[in-house]
PDB file of C-alpha atoms and ligand atoms in Angstrom:
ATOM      1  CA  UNK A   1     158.818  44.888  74.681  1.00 43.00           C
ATOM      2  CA  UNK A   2     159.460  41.585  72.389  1.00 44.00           C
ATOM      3  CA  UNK A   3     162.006  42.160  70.585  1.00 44.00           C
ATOM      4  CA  UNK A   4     160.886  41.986  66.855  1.00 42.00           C
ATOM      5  CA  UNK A   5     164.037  42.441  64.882  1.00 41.00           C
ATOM      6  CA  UNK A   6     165.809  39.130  65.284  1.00 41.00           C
ATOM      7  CA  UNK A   7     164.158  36.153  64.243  1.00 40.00           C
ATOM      8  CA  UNK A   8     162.695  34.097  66.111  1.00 38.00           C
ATOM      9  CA  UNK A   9     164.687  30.484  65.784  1.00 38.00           C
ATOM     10  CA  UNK A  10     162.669  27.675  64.729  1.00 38.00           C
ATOM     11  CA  UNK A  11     163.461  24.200  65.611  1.00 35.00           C
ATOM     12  CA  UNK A  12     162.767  21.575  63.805  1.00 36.00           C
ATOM     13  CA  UNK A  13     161.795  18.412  65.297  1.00 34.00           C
ATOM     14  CA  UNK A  14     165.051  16.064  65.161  1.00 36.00           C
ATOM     15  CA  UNK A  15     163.896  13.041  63.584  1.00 38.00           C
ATOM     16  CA  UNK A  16     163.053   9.696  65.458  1.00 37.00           C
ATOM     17  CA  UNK A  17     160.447   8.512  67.923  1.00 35.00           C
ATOM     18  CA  UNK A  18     158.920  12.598  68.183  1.00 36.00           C
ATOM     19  CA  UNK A  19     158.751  12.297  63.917  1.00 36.00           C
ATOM     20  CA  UNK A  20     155.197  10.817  64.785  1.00 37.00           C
ATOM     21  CA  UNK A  21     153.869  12.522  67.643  1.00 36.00           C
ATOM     22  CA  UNK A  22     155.692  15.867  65.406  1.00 37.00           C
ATOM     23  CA  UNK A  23     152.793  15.348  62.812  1.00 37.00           C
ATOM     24  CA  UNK A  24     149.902  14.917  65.455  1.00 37.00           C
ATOM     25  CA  UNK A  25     150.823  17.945  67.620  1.00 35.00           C
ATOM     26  CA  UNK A  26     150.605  19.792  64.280  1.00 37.00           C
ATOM     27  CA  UNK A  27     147.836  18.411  63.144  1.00 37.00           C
ATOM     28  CA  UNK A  28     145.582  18.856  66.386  1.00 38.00           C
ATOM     29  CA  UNK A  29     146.715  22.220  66.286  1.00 38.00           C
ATOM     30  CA  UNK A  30     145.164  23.304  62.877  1.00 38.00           C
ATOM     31  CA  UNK A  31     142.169  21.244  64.133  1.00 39.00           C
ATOM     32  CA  UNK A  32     138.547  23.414  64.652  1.00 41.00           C
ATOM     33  CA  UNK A  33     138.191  24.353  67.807  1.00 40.00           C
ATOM     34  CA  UNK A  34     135.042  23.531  68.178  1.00 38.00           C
ATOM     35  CA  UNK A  35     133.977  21.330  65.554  1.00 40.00           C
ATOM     36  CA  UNK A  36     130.310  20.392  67.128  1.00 40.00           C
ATOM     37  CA  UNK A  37     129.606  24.377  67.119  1.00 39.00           C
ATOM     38  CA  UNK A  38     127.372  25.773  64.629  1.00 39.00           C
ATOM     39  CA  UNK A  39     128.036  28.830  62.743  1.00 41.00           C
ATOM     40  CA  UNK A  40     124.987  30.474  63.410  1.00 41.00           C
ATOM     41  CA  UNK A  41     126.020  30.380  67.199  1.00 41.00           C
ATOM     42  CA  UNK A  42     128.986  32.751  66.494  1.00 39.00           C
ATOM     43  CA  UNK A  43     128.219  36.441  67.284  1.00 41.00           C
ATOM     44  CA  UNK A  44     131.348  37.510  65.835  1.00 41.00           C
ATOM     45  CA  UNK A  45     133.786  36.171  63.257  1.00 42.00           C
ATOM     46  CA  UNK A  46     136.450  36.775  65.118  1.00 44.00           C
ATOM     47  CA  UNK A  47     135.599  34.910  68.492  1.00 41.00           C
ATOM     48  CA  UNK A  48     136.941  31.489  67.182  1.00 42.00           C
ATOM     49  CA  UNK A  49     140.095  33.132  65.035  1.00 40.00           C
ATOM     50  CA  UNK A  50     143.243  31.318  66.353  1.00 40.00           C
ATOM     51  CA  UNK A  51     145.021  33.547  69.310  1.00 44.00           C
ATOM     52  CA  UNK A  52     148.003  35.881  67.681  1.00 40.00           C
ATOM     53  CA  UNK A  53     150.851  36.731  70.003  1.00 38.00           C
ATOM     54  CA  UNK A  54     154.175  38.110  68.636  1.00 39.00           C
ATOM     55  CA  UNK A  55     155.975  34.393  70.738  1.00 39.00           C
ATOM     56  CA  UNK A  56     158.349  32.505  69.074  1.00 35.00           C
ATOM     57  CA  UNK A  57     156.341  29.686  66.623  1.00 35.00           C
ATOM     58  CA  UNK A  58     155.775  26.308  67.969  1.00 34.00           C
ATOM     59  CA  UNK A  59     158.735  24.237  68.359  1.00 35.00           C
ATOM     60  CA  UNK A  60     157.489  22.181  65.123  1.00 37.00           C
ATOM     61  CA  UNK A  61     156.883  22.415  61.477  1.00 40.00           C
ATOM     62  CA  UNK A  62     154.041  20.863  59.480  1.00 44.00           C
ATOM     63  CA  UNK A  63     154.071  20.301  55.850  1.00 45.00           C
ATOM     64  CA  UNK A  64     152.593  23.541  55.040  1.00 45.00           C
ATOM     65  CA  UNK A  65     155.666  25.325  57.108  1.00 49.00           C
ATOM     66  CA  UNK A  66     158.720  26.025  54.813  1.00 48.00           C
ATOM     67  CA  UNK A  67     161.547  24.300  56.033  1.00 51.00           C
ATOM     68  CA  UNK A  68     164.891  26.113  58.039  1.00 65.00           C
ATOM     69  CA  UNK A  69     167.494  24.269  57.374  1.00 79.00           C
ATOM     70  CA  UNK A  70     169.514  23.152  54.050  1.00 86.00           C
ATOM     71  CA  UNK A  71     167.993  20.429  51.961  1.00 87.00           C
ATOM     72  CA  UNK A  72     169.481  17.306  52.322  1.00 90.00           C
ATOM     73  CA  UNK A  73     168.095  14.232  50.081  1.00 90.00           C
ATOM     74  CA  UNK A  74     164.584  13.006  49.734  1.00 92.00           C
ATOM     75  CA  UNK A  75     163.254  10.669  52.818  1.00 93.00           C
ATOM     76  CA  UNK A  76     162.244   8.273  50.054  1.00 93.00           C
ATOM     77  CA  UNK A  77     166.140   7.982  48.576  1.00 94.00           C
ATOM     78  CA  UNK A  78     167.218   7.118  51.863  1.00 95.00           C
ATOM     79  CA  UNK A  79     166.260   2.863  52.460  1.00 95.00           C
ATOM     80  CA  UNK A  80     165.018   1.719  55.505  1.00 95.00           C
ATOM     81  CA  UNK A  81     167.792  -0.353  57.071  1.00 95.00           C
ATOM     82  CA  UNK A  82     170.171   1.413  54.786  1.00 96.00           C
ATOM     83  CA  UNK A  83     172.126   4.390  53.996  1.00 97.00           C
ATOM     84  CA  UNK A  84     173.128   6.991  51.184  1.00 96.00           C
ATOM     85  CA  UNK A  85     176.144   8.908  50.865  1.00 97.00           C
ATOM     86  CA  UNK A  86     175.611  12.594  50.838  1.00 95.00           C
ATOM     87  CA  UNK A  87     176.799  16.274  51.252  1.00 94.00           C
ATOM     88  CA  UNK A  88     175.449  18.519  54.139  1.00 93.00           C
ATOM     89  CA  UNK A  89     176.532  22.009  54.324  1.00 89.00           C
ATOM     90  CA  UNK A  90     179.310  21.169  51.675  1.00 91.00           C
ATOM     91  CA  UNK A  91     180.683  18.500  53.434  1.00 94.00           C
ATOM     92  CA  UNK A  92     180.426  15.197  53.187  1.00 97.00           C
ATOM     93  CA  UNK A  93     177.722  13.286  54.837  1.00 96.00           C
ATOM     94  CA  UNK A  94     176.395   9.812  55.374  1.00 97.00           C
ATOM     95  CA  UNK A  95     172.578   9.503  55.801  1.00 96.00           C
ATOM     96  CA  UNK A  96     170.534   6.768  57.278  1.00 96.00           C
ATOM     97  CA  UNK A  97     166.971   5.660  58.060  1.00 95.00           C
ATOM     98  CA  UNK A  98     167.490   2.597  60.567  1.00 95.00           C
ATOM     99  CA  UNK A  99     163.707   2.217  60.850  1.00 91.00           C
ATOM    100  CA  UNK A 100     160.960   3.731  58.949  1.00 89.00           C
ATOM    101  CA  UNK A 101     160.783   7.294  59.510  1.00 87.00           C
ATOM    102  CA  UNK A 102     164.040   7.611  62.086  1.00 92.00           C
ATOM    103  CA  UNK A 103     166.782   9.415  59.784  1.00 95.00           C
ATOM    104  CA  UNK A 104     170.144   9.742  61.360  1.00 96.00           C
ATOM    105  CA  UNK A 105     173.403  11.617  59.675  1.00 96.00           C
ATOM    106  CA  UNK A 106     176.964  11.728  60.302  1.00 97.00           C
ATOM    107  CA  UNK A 107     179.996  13.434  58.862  1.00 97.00           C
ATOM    108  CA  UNK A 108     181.284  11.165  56.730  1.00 97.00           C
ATOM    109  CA  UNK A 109     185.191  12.025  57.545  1.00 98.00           C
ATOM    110  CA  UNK A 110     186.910   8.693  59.319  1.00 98.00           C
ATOM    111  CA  UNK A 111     187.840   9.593  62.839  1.00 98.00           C
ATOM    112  CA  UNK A 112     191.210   7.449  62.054  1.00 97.00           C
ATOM    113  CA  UNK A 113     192.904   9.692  59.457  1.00 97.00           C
ATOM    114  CA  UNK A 114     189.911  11.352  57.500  1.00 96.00           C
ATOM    115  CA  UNK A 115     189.531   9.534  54.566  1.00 98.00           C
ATOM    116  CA  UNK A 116     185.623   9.921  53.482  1.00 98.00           C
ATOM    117  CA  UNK A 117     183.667   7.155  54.480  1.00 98.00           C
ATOM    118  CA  UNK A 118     181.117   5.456  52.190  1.00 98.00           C
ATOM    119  CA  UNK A 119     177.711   4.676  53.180  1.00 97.00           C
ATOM    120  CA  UNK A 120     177.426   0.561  52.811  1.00 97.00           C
ATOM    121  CA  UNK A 121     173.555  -0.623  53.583  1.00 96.00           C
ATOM    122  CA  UNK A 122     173.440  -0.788  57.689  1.00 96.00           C
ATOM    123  CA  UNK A 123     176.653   0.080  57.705  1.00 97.00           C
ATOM    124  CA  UNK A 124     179.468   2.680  56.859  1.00 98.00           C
ATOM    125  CA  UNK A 125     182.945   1.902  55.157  1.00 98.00           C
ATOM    126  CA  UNK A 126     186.107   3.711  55.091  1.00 98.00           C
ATOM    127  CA  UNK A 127     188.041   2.661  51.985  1.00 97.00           C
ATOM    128  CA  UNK A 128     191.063   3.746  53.136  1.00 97.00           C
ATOM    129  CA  UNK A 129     191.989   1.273  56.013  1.00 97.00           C
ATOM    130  CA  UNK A 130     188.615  -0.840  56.166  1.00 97.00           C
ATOM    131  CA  UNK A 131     187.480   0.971  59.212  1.00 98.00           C
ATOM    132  CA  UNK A 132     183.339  -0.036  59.711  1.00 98.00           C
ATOM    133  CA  UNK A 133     180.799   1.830  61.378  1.00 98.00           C
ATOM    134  CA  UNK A 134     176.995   1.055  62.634  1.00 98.00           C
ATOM    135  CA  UNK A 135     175.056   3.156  60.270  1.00 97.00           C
ATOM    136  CA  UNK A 136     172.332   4.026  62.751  1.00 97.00           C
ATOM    137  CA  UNK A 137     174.653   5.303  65.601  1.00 97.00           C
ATOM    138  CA  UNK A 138     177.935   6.023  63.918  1.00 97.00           C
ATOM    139  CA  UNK A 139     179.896   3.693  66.659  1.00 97.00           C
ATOM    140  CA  UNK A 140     182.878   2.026  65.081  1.00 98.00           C
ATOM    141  CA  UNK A 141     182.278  -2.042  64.711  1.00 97.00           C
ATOM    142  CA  UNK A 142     185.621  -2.643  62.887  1.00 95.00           C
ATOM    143  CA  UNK A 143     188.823   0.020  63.357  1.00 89.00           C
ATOM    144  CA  UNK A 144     191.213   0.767  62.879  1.00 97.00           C
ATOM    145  CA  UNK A 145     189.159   3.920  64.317  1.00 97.00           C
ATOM    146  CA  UNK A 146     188.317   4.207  67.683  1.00 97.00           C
ATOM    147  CA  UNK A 147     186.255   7.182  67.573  1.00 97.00           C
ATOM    148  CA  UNK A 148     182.486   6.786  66.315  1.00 97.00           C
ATOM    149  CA  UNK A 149     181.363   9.349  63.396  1.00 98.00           C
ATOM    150  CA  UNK A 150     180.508  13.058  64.623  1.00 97.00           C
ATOM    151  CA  UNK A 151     176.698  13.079  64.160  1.00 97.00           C
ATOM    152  CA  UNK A 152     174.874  15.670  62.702  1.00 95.00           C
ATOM    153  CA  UNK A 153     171.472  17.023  63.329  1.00 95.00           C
ATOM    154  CA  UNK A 154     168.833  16.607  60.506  1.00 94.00           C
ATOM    155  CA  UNK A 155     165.019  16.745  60.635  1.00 91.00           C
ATOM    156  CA  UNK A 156     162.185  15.838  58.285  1.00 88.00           C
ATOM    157  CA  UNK A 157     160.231  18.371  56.023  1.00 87.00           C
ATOM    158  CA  UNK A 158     157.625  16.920  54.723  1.00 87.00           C
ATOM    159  CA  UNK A 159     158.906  14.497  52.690  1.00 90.00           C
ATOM    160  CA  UNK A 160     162.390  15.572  52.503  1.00 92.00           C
ATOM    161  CA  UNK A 161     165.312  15.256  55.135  1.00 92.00           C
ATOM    162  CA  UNK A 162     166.462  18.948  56.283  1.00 92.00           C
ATOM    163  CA  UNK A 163     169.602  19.829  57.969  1.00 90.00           C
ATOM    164  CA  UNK A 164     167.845  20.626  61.428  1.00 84.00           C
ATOM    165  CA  UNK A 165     171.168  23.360  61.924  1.00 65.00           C
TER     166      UNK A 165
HETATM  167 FE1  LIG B 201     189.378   5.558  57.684  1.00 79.98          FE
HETATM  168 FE2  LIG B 201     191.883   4.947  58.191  1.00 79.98          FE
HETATM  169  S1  LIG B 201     191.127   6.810  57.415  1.00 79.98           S
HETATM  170  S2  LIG B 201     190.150   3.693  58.416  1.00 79.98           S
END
């Protein structure tokens, strides 16, 4: 028996190359069935209604989904090829969008002694001892850090960015 009292998860598509083929899956999915079918060929109402199972939802959300996770900025505040500063689940975060419609984010506390890092175009800056970091992956182009940025899952909602978490 399915269990019915927990939730079933949904993931979000992370962001990124799936972003596209996210919106197509959904959309061929709310596509007619048989669009070339007349209506006057249907005996019954209910032999085209889409199948109902008590499964866990697709492992995607379309624009008329709510989203799951905490709202993070709006895809259009975040440039392509650049970065905003920002706070995900009350801590500080660095968002970027290295190419139109990929949104990455990372904590924005320095892996060399945790000063909070400040998103600089295609690029991140520590302001305490001039670390640098590659906005799109986080990696450290400058230290004195060694470690890259901790990355953190986020996903598009429509036209907002979502903490996918
Ligand atoms: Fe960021 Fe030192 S704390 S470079």
């Amino acid at each position: 028996m399915p269990d019915v009292t927990q939730p079933a998860r949904r993931t979000i598509l992370t962001l990124g190359a799936t972003g596209a083929f996210g919106g197509a899956l959904v959309l061929a999915g709310c596509a007619p069935s048989s669009p070339t079918s007349s209506p006057s060929s249907s005996p019954s109402p209910e032999s085209s209604a889409p199948e109902v199972t008590n499964e866990a939802p697709a492992e995607t959300t379309g624009p008329d989904q709510p989203a799951t996770g905490a709202d993070v900025a709006a895809l259009a505040d975040v440039p392509v090829g650049g970065s905003v500063d920002a706070t995900i689940d009350g801590e500080p975060a660095l968002v970027a969008q290295p190419t139109a419609g990929k949104v990455v984010a990372f904590s924005a506390i320095c892996t060399h002694q945790g000063c909070v890092v400040a998103a600089a175009g295609a690029e991140f800056r520590c302001p305490c001892h001039g670390s640098q970091f590659d906005a799109a992956t986080g990696e450290v182009l400058n230290g004195p850090a060694i470690d890259p940025l901790s990355p953190i899952e986020v996903a598009v909602s429509g036209d907002r960015i979502v903490a996918a978490s």
